Short mmCIF file of C-alpha atoms in Angstrom, two decimals:
data_model
loop_
_atom_site.label_atom_id
_atom_site.label_comp_id
_atom_site.label_asym_id
_atom_site.label_seq_id
_atom_site.Cartn_x
_atom_site.Cartn_y
_atom_site.Cartn_z
CA VAL A 1 -1.14 -13.58 30.63
CA ILE A 2 -3.39 -10.69 31.62
CA ASN A 3 -6.65 -12.55 32.13
CA GLU A 4 -6.93 -16.31 32.58
CA HIS A 5 -10.57 -16.80 33.51
CA SER A 6 -13.39 -15.22 35.53
CA LYS A 7 -13.12 -15.62 39.30
CA GLU A 8 -16.85 -15.79 39.99
CA GLU A 9 -19.30 -18.11 38.30
CA ASP A 10 -21.96 -15.42 37.84
CA GLU A 11 -19.57 -13.06 36.05
CA VAL A 12 -19.60 -12.74 32.28
CA LYS A 13 -16.64 -14.78 31.13
CA ILE A 14 -13.95 -12.66 29.54
CA PRO A 15 -11.90 -14.42 26.84
CA LEU A 16 -8.32 -15.36 27.54
CA LEU A 17 -6.18 -12.24 27.14
CA VAL A 18 -2.46 -12.50 26.46
CA TYR A 19 0.02 -9.73 25.72
CA VAL A 20 3.09 -10.64 23.65
CA SER A 21 6.27 -8.59 23.50
CA ARG A 22 8.83 -10.34 21.36
CA GLU A 23 12.56 -10.30 21.91
CA LYS A 24 14.61 -8.00 19.66
CA ARG A 25 18.37 -7.67 19.34
CA PRO A 26 20.44 -5.52 16.92
CA SER A 27 22.25 -8.62 15.68
CA HIS A 28 19.01 -10.25 14.49
CA HIS A 29 16.80 -8.81 11.76
CA HIS A 30 13.33 -8.70 13.31
CA ASN A 31 11.51 -8.31 9.93
CA PHE A 32 9.17 -5.63 11.28
CA LYS A 33 5.47 -6.44 10.98
CA ALA A 34 5.99 -9.81 9.28
CA GLY A 35 8.27 -10.90 12.12
CA ALA A 36 5.75 -9.76 14.72
CA LEU A 37 2.98 -11.74 13.04
CA ASN A 38 5.16 -14.85 12.90
CA VAL A 39 5.78 -14.62 16.66
CA LEU A 40 2.06 -14.13 17.35
CA LEU A 41 1.23 -17.16 15.20
CA ARG A 42 3.59 -19.36 17.21
CA VAL A 43 2.66 -18.11 20.68
CA SER A 44 -1.09 -18.18 20.01
CA ALA A 45 -0.78 -21.73 18.65
CA MET A 46 0.56 -22.87 22.01
CA ILE A 47 -2.10 -21.11 24.10
CA SER A 48 -5.31 -21.31 22.07
CA ASN A 49 -4.50 -22.64 18.58
CA SER A 50 -7.56 -20.78 17.33
CA PRO A 51 -8.51 -21.67 13.75
CA TYR A 52 -9.15 -18.02 12.78
CA ILE A 53 -7.09 -14.90 13.41
CA LEU A 54 -8.07 -11.22 13.30
CA MET A 55 -5.25 -9.04 11.99
CA LEU A 56 -5.25 -5.33 12.89
CA ASP A 57 -2.70 -2.52 12.72
CA CYS A 58 -1.81 -0.81 15.99
CA ASP A 59 -3.86 2.29 15.13
CA MET A 60 -6.99 0.38 14.08
CA TYR A 61 -9.91 -0.49 16.33
CA CYS A 62 -13.10 -2.50 15.88
CA ASN A 63 -16.02 -0.20 15.13
CA ASP A 64 -18.61 -2.98 14.81
CA PRO A 65 -18.30 -6.25 16.77
CA THR A 66 -20.50 -8.05 14.24
CA SER A 67 -17.58 -8.10 11.79
CA VAL A 68 -16.54 -11.53 13.04
CA ARG A 69 -20.04 -12.90 12.42
CA GLN A 70 -20.04 -11.45 8.91
CA ALA A 71 -16.66 -13.03 8.17
CA MET A 72 -17.72 -16.39 9.60
CA CYS A 73 -20.71 -16.44 7.24
CA TYR A 74 -18.22 -16.97 4.40
CA TYR A 75 -16.14 -19.53 6.28
CA CYS A 76 -19.26 -21.49 7.25
CA ASP A 77 -20.80 -21.41 3.77
CA PRO A 78 -21.20 -25.10 2.83
CA GLN A 79 -20.25 -24.32 -0.77
CA THR A 80 -16.86 -22.76 0.09
CA PRO A 81 -15.89 -23.83 3.62
CA SER A 82 -12.40 -25.05 2.83
CA SER A 83 -11.25 -22.72 0.08
CA ILE A 84 -11.53 -19.31 1.81
CA ALA A 85 -8.16 -18.26 3.25
CA PHE A 86 -9.12 -14.80 4.50
CA VAL A 87 -11.93 -12.25 4.52
CA GLN A 88 -10.63 -8.75 3.86
CA PHE A 89 -12.41 -5.59 5.03
CA PRO A 90 -11.47 -2.14 3.67
CA GLN A 91 -9.28 0.21 5.65
CA THR A 92 -11.43 3.12 6.75
CA PHE A 93 -10.22 6.11 8.75
CA ARG A 94 -11.85 8.38 11.31
CA ASN A 95 -9.73 11.47 10.57
CA ILE A 96 -10.38 11.98 6.83
CA CYS A 97 -11.52 15.52 6.04
CA GLN A 98 -13.93 16.41 3.23
CA ASP A 99 -11.16 17.77 1.01
CA ASP A 100 -8.76 14.82 1.26
CA ILE A 101 -5.80 16.51 -0.47
CA TYR A 102 -3.34 13.62 0.05
CA ASP A 103 -5.79 10.83 -0.87
CA SER A 104 -5.21 9.43 2.62
CA GLN A 105 -8.34 7.26 2.33
CA ILE A 106 -6.75 5.40 -0.63
CA ARG A 107 -10.13 5.45 -2.36
CA HIS A 108 -8.98 3.93 -5.66
CA LEU A 109 -7.60 0.84 -3.94
CA PHE A 110 -10.48 0.03 -1.61
CA LYS A 111 -13.40 1.22 -3.75
CA ILE A 112 -12.21 0.19 -7.22
CA LEU A 113 -9.29 -2.26 -7.42
CA TRP A 114 -10.25 -4.56 -4.55
CA HIS A 115 -13.81 -4.93 -5.88
CA GLY A 116 -12.33 -5.95 -9.22
CA PHE A 117 -9.99 -8.42 -7.52
CA ASP A 118 -12.98 -9.88 -5.67
CA GLY A 119 -14.46 -11.06 -8.97
CA VAL A 120 -11.42 -13.19 -9.86
CA GLY A 121 -10.61 -15.05 -6.65
CA GLY A 122 -10.46 -12.22 -4.12
CA PRO A 123 -8.08 -9.39 -3.21
CA THR A 124 -4.61 -9.72 -1.78
CA ILE A 125 -3.89 -9.02 1.89
CA SER A 126 -4.11 -5.32 2.77
CA GLY A 127 -2.07 -5.68 5.96
CA SER A 128 -4.93 -4.98 8.35
CA ASN A 129 -8.66 -5.54 8.91
CA LEU A 130 -8.86 -9.18 7.91
CA TYR A 131 -9.88 -12.52 9.39
CA ILE A 132 -7.48 -15.20 8.20
CA LYS A 133 -7.53 -18.97 8.61
CA ARG A 134 -4.54 -20.33 10.53
CA GLU A 135 -4.41 -23.39 8.30
CA ALA A 136 -3.93 -21.16 5.25
CA LEU A 137 -0.83 -19.56 6.79
CA LEU A 138 0.77 -22.62 8.40
CA GLY A 139 -0.69 -25.55 6.49
CA SER A 140 -2.19 -28.78 7.77
CA PHE A 141 -0.04 -31.81 8.59
CA SER A 142 -0.53 -35.38 9.69
CA LYS A 143 1.32 -37.23 12.44
CA GLN A 144 3.12 -39.23 9.77
CA GLN A 145 4.81 -36.08 8.45
CA GLU A 146 8.60 -36.20 8.68
CA LEU A 147 9.67 -34.42 11.88
CA MET A 148 12.95 -33.02 10.51
CA ALA A 149 11.21 -31.55 7.47
CA LEU A 150 8.74 -29.77 9.75
CA LYS A 151 11.57 -28.46 11.93
CA ARG A 152 13.33 -27.01 8.89
CA SER A 153 10.18 -25.07 8.12
CA PHE A 154 8.82 -24.23 11.55
CA GLY A 155 11.80 -24.30 13.92
CA PRO A 156 13.08 -26.67 16.60
CA SER A 157 10.12 -26.59 19.03
CA ASN A 158 8.45 -29.99 19.22
CA ASP A 159 5.59 -28.41 21.18
CA PHE A 160 4.86 -25.95 18.40
CA ILE A 161 5.04 -28.65 15.73
CA LYS A 162 2.39 -30.59 17.69
CA THR A 163 -0.01 -27.69 17.13
CA LEU A 164 0.23 -28.24 13.36
CA VAL A 165 -1.39 -31.65 13.63
CA GLU A 166 -5.14 -31.52 13.08
CA GLU A 167 -6.02 -33.45 16.24
CA TYR A 168 -4.04 -31.16 18.55
CA LYS A 169 -6.00 -29.46 21.34
CA PRO A 170 -4.03 -26.93 23.40
CA GLY A 171 -3.90 -27.19 27.17
CA PHE A 172 -5.43 -24.10 28.72
CA LEU A 173 -4.04 -22.47 31.81
CA ASN A 174 -5.63 -24.39 34.63
CA ASP A 175 -3.07 -24.25 37.43
CA GLY A 176 0.14 -22.48 38.31
CA GLU A 177 2.46 -25.29 37.20
CA SER A 178 0.95 -25.64 33.70
CA SER A 179 0.90 -21.86 33.36
CA ARG A 180 4.60 -21.64 34.16
CA MET A 181 5.56 -24.38 31.71
CA LEU A 182 3.39 -22.93 28.97
CA LEU A 183 4.90 -19.46 29.37
CA GLU A 184 8.43 -20.90 29.25
CA LYS A 185 7.63 -22.57 25.93
CA ALA A 186 6.02 -19.38 24.63
CA ASN A 187 9.09 -17.35 25.54
CA VAL A 188 11.23 -19.66 23.44
CA LEU A 189 8.89 -19.17 20.48
CA ALA A 190 9.07 -15.36 20.92
CA SER A 191 12.89 -15.24 20.99
CA CYS A 192 14.68 -13.34 18.24
CA SER A 193 16.80 -16.33 17.22
CA TYR A 194 14.00 -18.89 16.88
CA GLU A 195 13.67 -18.49 13.11
CA ASN A 196 17.40 -19.01 12.44
CA GLN A 197 18.09 -21.85 10.01
CA THR A 198 14.38 -22.14 9.14
CA SER A 199 12.28 -21.12 6.16
CA TRP A 200 10.06 -18.78 8.18
CA GLY A 201 9.54 -15.91 5.76
CA SER A 202 9.85 -12.16 6.17
CA THR A 203 7.24 -11.29 3.55
CA ALA A 204 3.83 -9.79 4.24
CA ASN A 205 0.73 -8.33 2.62
CA TYR A 206 0.97 -8.50 -1.20
CA PHE A 207 3.31 -11.50 -1.41
CA THR A 208 1.51 -13.54 1.25
CA GLY A 209 -1.84 -12.99 -0.49
CA PHE A 210 -0.29 -13.79 -3.88
CA THR A 211 1.22 -17.04 -2.56
CA LEU A 212 -2.06 -18.15 -1.00
CA HIS A 213 -3.98 -17.52 -4.22
CA ARG A 214 -1.31 -19.35 -6.17
CA LYS A 215 -1.82 -22.38 -3.91
CA GLY A 216 -5.52 -22.40 -4.75
CA TRP A 217 -6.91 -20.51 -1.78
CA LYS A 218 -9.53 -17.81 -2.31
CA SER A 219 -10.29 -14.60 -0.46
CA VAL A 220 -13.36 -12.43 -0.01
CA TYR A 221 -13.67 -8.65 -0.03
CA LEU A 222 -16.41 -7.48 2.31
CA TYR A 223 -17.41 -3.79 2.20
CA PRO A 224 -20.41 -3.21 4.52
CA LYS A 225 -22.09 0.19 4.70
CA LYS A 226 -21.04 0.61 8.31
CA PRO A 227 -17.22 0.78 8.75
CA GLN A 228 -16.18 -2.36 10.61
CA PHE A 229 -12.79 -0.99 11.61
CA LEU A 230 -11.54 2.57 11.97
CA GLY A 231 -8.00 3.84 12.09
CA THR A 232 -5.82 6.92 11.80
CA ALA A 233 -4.67 7.95 8.33
CA THR A 234 -1.53 9.91 7.53
CA THR A 235 -2.53 13.54 7.00
CA ASN A 236 0.67 15.32 6.00
CA PHE A 237 2.76 15.18 2.84
CA ASN A 238 5.90 13.88 4.54
CA GLU A 239 4.30 10.81 6.12
CA VAL A 240 2.18 10.09 3.04
CA SER A 241 5.33 10.13 0.89
CA ILE A 242 7.22 7.84 3.26
CA GLN A 243 4.30 5.43 3.43
CA TRP A 244 3.91 5.19 -0.33
CA THR A 245 7.69 4.83 -0.78
CA ARG A 246 7.60 1.80 1.50
CA TRP A 247 4.62 0.30 -0.33
CA ALA A 248 6.25 0.95 -3.71
CA SER A 249 9.42 -0.74 -2.53
CA GLY A 250 7.49 -3.83 -1.41
CA LEU A 251 5.61 -4.17 -4.70
CA THR A 252 8.68 -3.58 -6.87
CA SER A 253 10.73 -6.11 -4.88
CA VAL A 254 8.24 -8.77 -5.99
CA ALA A 255 7.97 -7.46 -9.57
CA ILE A 256 11.71 -7.85 -10.26
CA SER A 257 12.27 -11.09 -8.37
CA LYS A 258 11.90 -14.77 -9.22
CA PHE A 259 8.37 -14.47 -7.80
CA CYS A 260 7.32 -11.99 -10.47
CA PRO A 261 3.60 -12.62 -11.18
CA LEU A 262 4.25 -12.74 -14.93
CA ILE A 263 6.47 -15.79 -14.36
CA TYR A 264 5.24 -17.21 -11.06
CA GLY A 265 1.50 -16.89 -11.63
CA PRO A 266 0.26 -18.05 -15.07
CA LEU A 267 0.22 -21.81 -14.45
CA LYS A 268 -1.29 -21.61 -10.96
CA MET A 269 -4.09 -19.04 -11.29
CA SER A 270 -6.52 -17.67 -13.85
CA TRP A 271 -5.26 -15.40 -16.62
CA VAL A 272 -7.24 -12.41 -15.34
CA GLN A 273 -6.11 -12.93 -11.75
CA PHE A 274 -2.40 -13.09 -12.54
CA MET A 275 -2.78 -10.01 -14.78
CA CYS A 276 -4.35 -8.17 -11.82
CA TYR A 277 -1.40 -9.15 -9.63
CA SER A 278 1.05 -8.16 -12.34
CA GLU A 279 -0.54 -4.73 -12.78
CA LEU A 280 -0.31 -4.15 -9.03
CA ALA A 281 3.30 -5.34 -8.76
CA PHE A 282 4.57 -3.24 -11.67
CA MET A 283 2.43 -0.18 -10.85
CA PRO A 284 5.17 1.85 -9.05
CA LEU A 285 7.85 1.08 -11.64
CA LEU A 286 5.67 1.79 -14.70
CA ASN A 287 4.07 4.89 -13.20
CA CYS A 288 7.36 6.51 -12.22
CA LEU A 289 8.97 5.80 -15.61
CA SER A 290 6.01 7.07 -17.63
CA LEU A 291 5.41 10.15 -15.45
CA TRP A 292 9.09 11.16 -15.50
CA GLY A 293 9.00 10.75 -19.28
CA PHE A 294 5.86 12.87 -19.74
CA ALA A 295 7.15 15.50 -17.31
CA PHE A 296 10.45 16.10 -19.15
CA ILE A 297 10.82 14.67 -22.67
CA PRO A 298 8.03 16.62 -24.46
CA GLN A 299 9.01 19.79 -22.60
CA LEU A 300 12.71 19.58 -23.48
CA CYS A 301 11.76 18.89 -27.09
CA LEU A 302 9.40 21.88 -26.97
CA PHE A 303 12.23 24.03 -25.69
CA ASN A 304 14.36 22.92 -28.65
CA ASP A 305 11.55 23.18 -31.27
CA ILE A 306 11.34 19.42 -31.81
CA PRO A 307 7.73 18.31 -32.49
CA LEU A 308 6.73 14.95 -30.99
CA TYR A 309 3.01 14.84 -31.79
CA PRO A 310 1.14 15.22 -35.09
CA LYS A 311 -0.19 18.61 -36.12
CA VAL A 312 -3.62 19.54 -34.80
CA SER A 313 -4.99 19.46 -38.35
CA ASP A 314 -3.64 15.93 -38.86
CA SER A 315 -6.26 13.20 -38.37
CA SER A 316 -3.80 11.08 -36.38
CA PHE A 317 -3.82 13.79 -33.68
CA ASN A 318 -7.30 12.53 -32.75
CA ILE A 319 -5.76 9.30 -31.47
CA PHE A 320 -3.80 11.19 -28.80
CA LEU A 321 -6.80 13.35 -28.01
CA ILE A 322 -9.08 10.33 -27.53
CA ILE A 323 -6.57 8.56 -25.26
CA PHE A 324 -6.13 11.66 -23.10
CA VAL A 325 -9.83 12.47 -22.79
CA SER A 326 -10.85 8.84 -22.15
CA ALA A 327 -8.26 8.55 -19.36
CA ILE A 328 -9.65 11.69 -17.71
CA LEU A 329 -13.27 10.58 -18.10
CA LYS A 330 -12.56 7.05 -16.84
CA SER A 331 -11.00 8.27 -13.59
CA LEU A 332 -13.72 10.92 -13.17
CA TYR A 333 -16.44 8.30 -13.73
CA GLU A 334 -14.89 6.00 -11.10
CA VAL A 335 -14.74 8.82 -8.56
CA VAL A 336 -18.34 9.96 -9.11
CA THR A 337 -19.82 6.45 -9.11
CA THR A 338 -18.12 5.67 -5.77
CA GLY A 339 -19.56 8.73 -4.05
CA GLY A 340 -16.79 11.24 -4.72
CA GLN A 341 -16.91 14.72 -6.18
CA VAL A 342 -14.99 16.51 -8.92
CA ARG A 343 -12.58 17.95 -6.37
CA THR A 344 -11.92 14.39 -5.14
CA TRP A 345 -10.87 13.51 -8.68
CA ARG A 346 -8.71 16.66 -8.89
CA ASN A 347 -6.94 15.87 -5.61
CA GLU A 348 -6.35 12.22 -6.54
CA TRP A 349 -5.05 13.09 -10.01
CA ARG A 350 -2.62 15.65 -8.55
CA ILE A 351 -1.32 13.45 -5.74
CA TRP A 352 -0.91 10.57 -8.23
CA MET A 353 1.37 12.77 -10.35
CA MET A 354 3.35 13.88 -7.29
CA ARG A 355 3.55 10.36 -5.90
CA SER A 356 4.75 8.88 -9.19
CA ILE A 357 7.84 11.08 -9.50
CA THR A 358 8.75 10.88 -5.82
CA SER A 359 7.54 7.88 -3.78
CA TYR A 360 7.20 5.44 -6.68
CA PHE A 361 10.59 6.50 -8.02
CA TYR A 362 12.45 6.24 -4.72
CA GLY A 363 10.73 2.98 -3.75
CA SER A 364 11.59 1.37 -7.09
CA TRP A 365 15.12 2.78 -7.12
CA ASP A 366 15.74 1.44 -3.61
CA VAL A 367 14.86 -2.08 -4.77
CA VAL A 368 16.97 -1.82 -7.93
CA LEU A 369 20.03 -0.75 -5.90
CA ASN A 370 19.39 -3.55 -3.43
CA LYS A 371 19.19 -6.13 -6.24
CA LEU A 372 22.49 -4.80 -7.62
CA GLY A 373 24.07 -5.12 -4.18
CA LYS A 374 24.71 -1.39 -3.88
CA LYS A 375 22.71 -0.84 -0.69
CA GLU A 376 20.53 -2.56 1.86
CA ALA A 377 16.78 -2.28 1.39
CA SER A 378 15.41 0.46 3.66
CA PHE A 379 12.23 0.33 5.71
CA LEU A 380 10.78 3.50 7.21
CA PRO A 381 7.77 2.98 9.49
CA THR A 382 4.97 5.50 9.26
CA ASN A 383 4.72 8.00 12.11
CA LYS A 384 1.13 8.11 13.39
CA VAL A 385 1.75 10.79 16.05
CA ILE A 386 -0.79 13.59 15.55
CA ASP A 387 0.54 17.13 15.09
CA ASP A 388 -2.20 19.71 15.70
CA GLU A 389 -0.70 22.25 13.30
CA GLN A 390 -0.40 19.74 10.48
CA VAL A 391 -3.95 18.49 11.12
CA LYS A 392 -5.25 22.06 10.91
CA LEU A 393 -3.56 22.61 7.52
CA TYR A 394 -4.94 19.29 6.28
CA GLU A 395 -8.48 20.19 7.32
CA MET A 396 -8.13 23.57 5.57
CA GLY A 397 -7.00 21.83 2.36
CA ILE A 398 -3.54 23.43 2.45
CA PHE A 399 -0.48 21.40 1.49
CA ASP A 400 2.20 21.03 4.16
CA PHE A 401 5.52 20.93 2.33
CA ARG A 402 7.65 20.39 5.45
CA THR A 403 9.37 17.29 4.22
CA ALA A 404 12.79 16.16 3.01
CA THR A 405 14.40 17.94 0.06
CA THR A 406 14.52 14.57 -1.71
CA PHE A 407 10.73 14.67 -1.98
CA LEU A 408 10.46 18.38 -2.84
CA ALA A 409 13.29 18.75 -5.36
CA PRO A 410 11.76 16.48 -8.07
CA LEU A 411 8.40 18.29 -7.81
CA VAL A 412 9.95 21.75 -8.06
CA THR A 413 12.25 20.68 -10.90
CA VAL A 414 9.33 19.37 -12.95
CA ILE A 415 7.40 22.61 -12.40
CA LEU A 416 10.36 24.79 -13.36
CA VAL A 417 11.06 22.82 -16.54
CA ASN A 418 7.40 22.99 -17.58
CA ILE A 419 7.16 26.72 -16.84
CA ALA A 420 10.30 27.41 -18.87
CA ALA A 421 9.15 25.31 -21.84
CA PHE A 422 5.60 26.70 -21.85
CA VAL A 423 6.63 30.35 -21.48
CA ARG A 424 9.27 30.07 -24.20
CA ALA A 425 6.75 28.46 -26.56
CA LEU A 426 4.29 31.29 -25.91
CA VAL A 427 6.95 33.93 -26.51
CA VAL A 428 8.08 32.29 -29.74
CA ASN A 429 4.50 31.97 -30.96
CA VAL A 430 3.68 35.62 -30.23
CA VAL A 431 6.95 37.35 -31.08
CA ASP A 432 8.34 35.29 -33.95
CA ASN A 433 5.57 35.35 -36.55
CA ASP A 434 7.92 33.98 -39.20
CA ARG A 435 7.59 30.46 -37.86
CA GLU A 436 4.75 29.18 -39.98
CA GLY A 437 2.67 26.43 -38.42
CA TYR A 438 4.50 26.58 -35.06
CA TRP A 439 1.26 26.53 -33.07
CA GLU A 440 -0.10 23.54 -34.98
CA LYS A 441 3.13 21.56 -34.61
CA MET A 442 3.72 22.31 -30.94
CA PHE A 443 0.17 22.46 -29.59
CA GLY A 444 0.27 18.94 -28.08
CA GLN A 445 3.44 19.65 -26.11
CA MET A 446 2.28 23.11 -25.08
CA PHE A 447 -1.02 21.74 -23.84
CA LEU A 448 0.75 18.97 -21.89
CA SER A 449 2.94 21.53 -20.08
CA PHE A 450 -0.06 23.72 -19.40
CA TYR A 451 -2.06 20.80 -18.03
CA ILE A 452 0.79 19.75 -15.71
CA LEU A 453 1.12 23.31 -14.39
CA VAL A 454 -2.61 23.73 -13.81
CA SER A 455 -2.95 20.33 -12.14
CA ASN A 456 -0.03 21.09 -9.83
CA TYR A 457 -0.85 24.70 -9.07
CA THR A 458 -0.45 23.80 -5.37
CA VAL A 459 3.29 23.32 -5.90
CA ILE A 460 3.60 26.66 -7.75
CA GLU A 461 1.71 28.30 -4.90
CA GLY A 462 4.06 26.73 -2.35
CA MET A 463 7.11 27.95 -4.32
CA ILE A 464 6.10 31.51 -5.21
CA ILE A 465 3.02 32.78 -3.38
CA ARG A 466 3.02 31.27 0.10
CA ARG A 467 5.43 32.45 2.78
CA ASP A 468 4.28 30.40 5.78
CA LYS A 469 6.31 27.70 7.56
CA ALA A 470 4.67 24.94 5.51
CA SER A 471 5.61 26.43 2.11
CA ILE A 472 8.46 25.23 -0.10
CA PRO A 473 11.75 26.78 1.11
CA LEU A 474 13.53 29.13 -1.28
CA TYR A 475 16.74 27.09 -1.12
CA VAL A 476 14.87 24.06 -2.55
CA THR A 477 13.69 26.13 -5.53
CA LEU A 478 17.20 27.47 -6.12
CA LEU A 479 18.69 23.98 -5.80
CA SER A 480 16.16 22.59 -8.27
#
């Protein structure tokens, strides 16, 4: 306990300040962030039992103290006082440069998807920058509730179970004896073995939000003009890839489990809301499968003179043209209407392609192997240590390819296959004039390869043109 109360009456009273460091041992899985939040829930229940909790990542800070007042406006609204589980603010970052080449601001999520979610019951938990109601996380129980049932859910501490009863008021630290006893109880709740033989979960973010909405709770997405919280975004390709691999793994683990939104959601939430959750859960899996398919199948068929699309003169070719153009215009419209520029759209489109065949693929594959019992699910925390050289490259809009070969090899392989297919098609079209209608038959596949190469010129530049430390090593190109 860092601060108990003010010593002098005329001083401004500082709120109770407690620092919690939970026990960890190699023999006990600590469940990372979810485990930390569980410990904080228990310890804070004993000391303050506050009805509302502010959740922040370690690199986030409050940029506007009125955020709590804004959140409380929703909780205190007489029309929805009991149904709001949490108020979610966007994640905003102080170190985003104008040419955000890695899409570190995650614009599409916080400026498009979460606003859409807000219209059908509210967004899911983003992991940080939210005020959440304790009752929504732990539930509300009466004194008549069966004690053993509560212990199976919340552990063996009778003192903690008392905090779940509505009438419970915690005893504040008034004297040395009560302080000592309270800290002893808190230490038990922070031990690594407390959750053994209980149903305390290890899930966070997406699944927690999904479960709350399924139970009938609602959430609110609040996006004020002034950033309420500011943090540090990942600004190099390696950390961005690791971060998205972890997120993809978390989403896919829900998509292919018994809690799949397509199965677990329809009877408990609106049709539109469970479709939103389903789209989010299956996003990594569907994106990696479709992008790998578009990056290789048409190109290999082009290399072997196998047409996949109708001839340009065929009216059915317009269907493919309309789908392609409308997809481009839709994403461009979303970027422009949310304050972005054309280069913002270009950067997001490129990093989406790169992310789909690397992070989404590895995150999904990790979950599939785990479900098959072939390996344990991996969890790589994001490194937020600032490297001046990497920051300089980011601010200059230059890709830093100093990352694992596992992330580089798929990108280089895709580029090499598309170069080979496109160049061969050009040579055949120019040299071999005997092939009547070759251009018409193969135009769709040739254009697709050309578009992939142009969109990912940064990778070609890193392979062939650049020779600095942050370029793609020659051995990776040869390996690919």
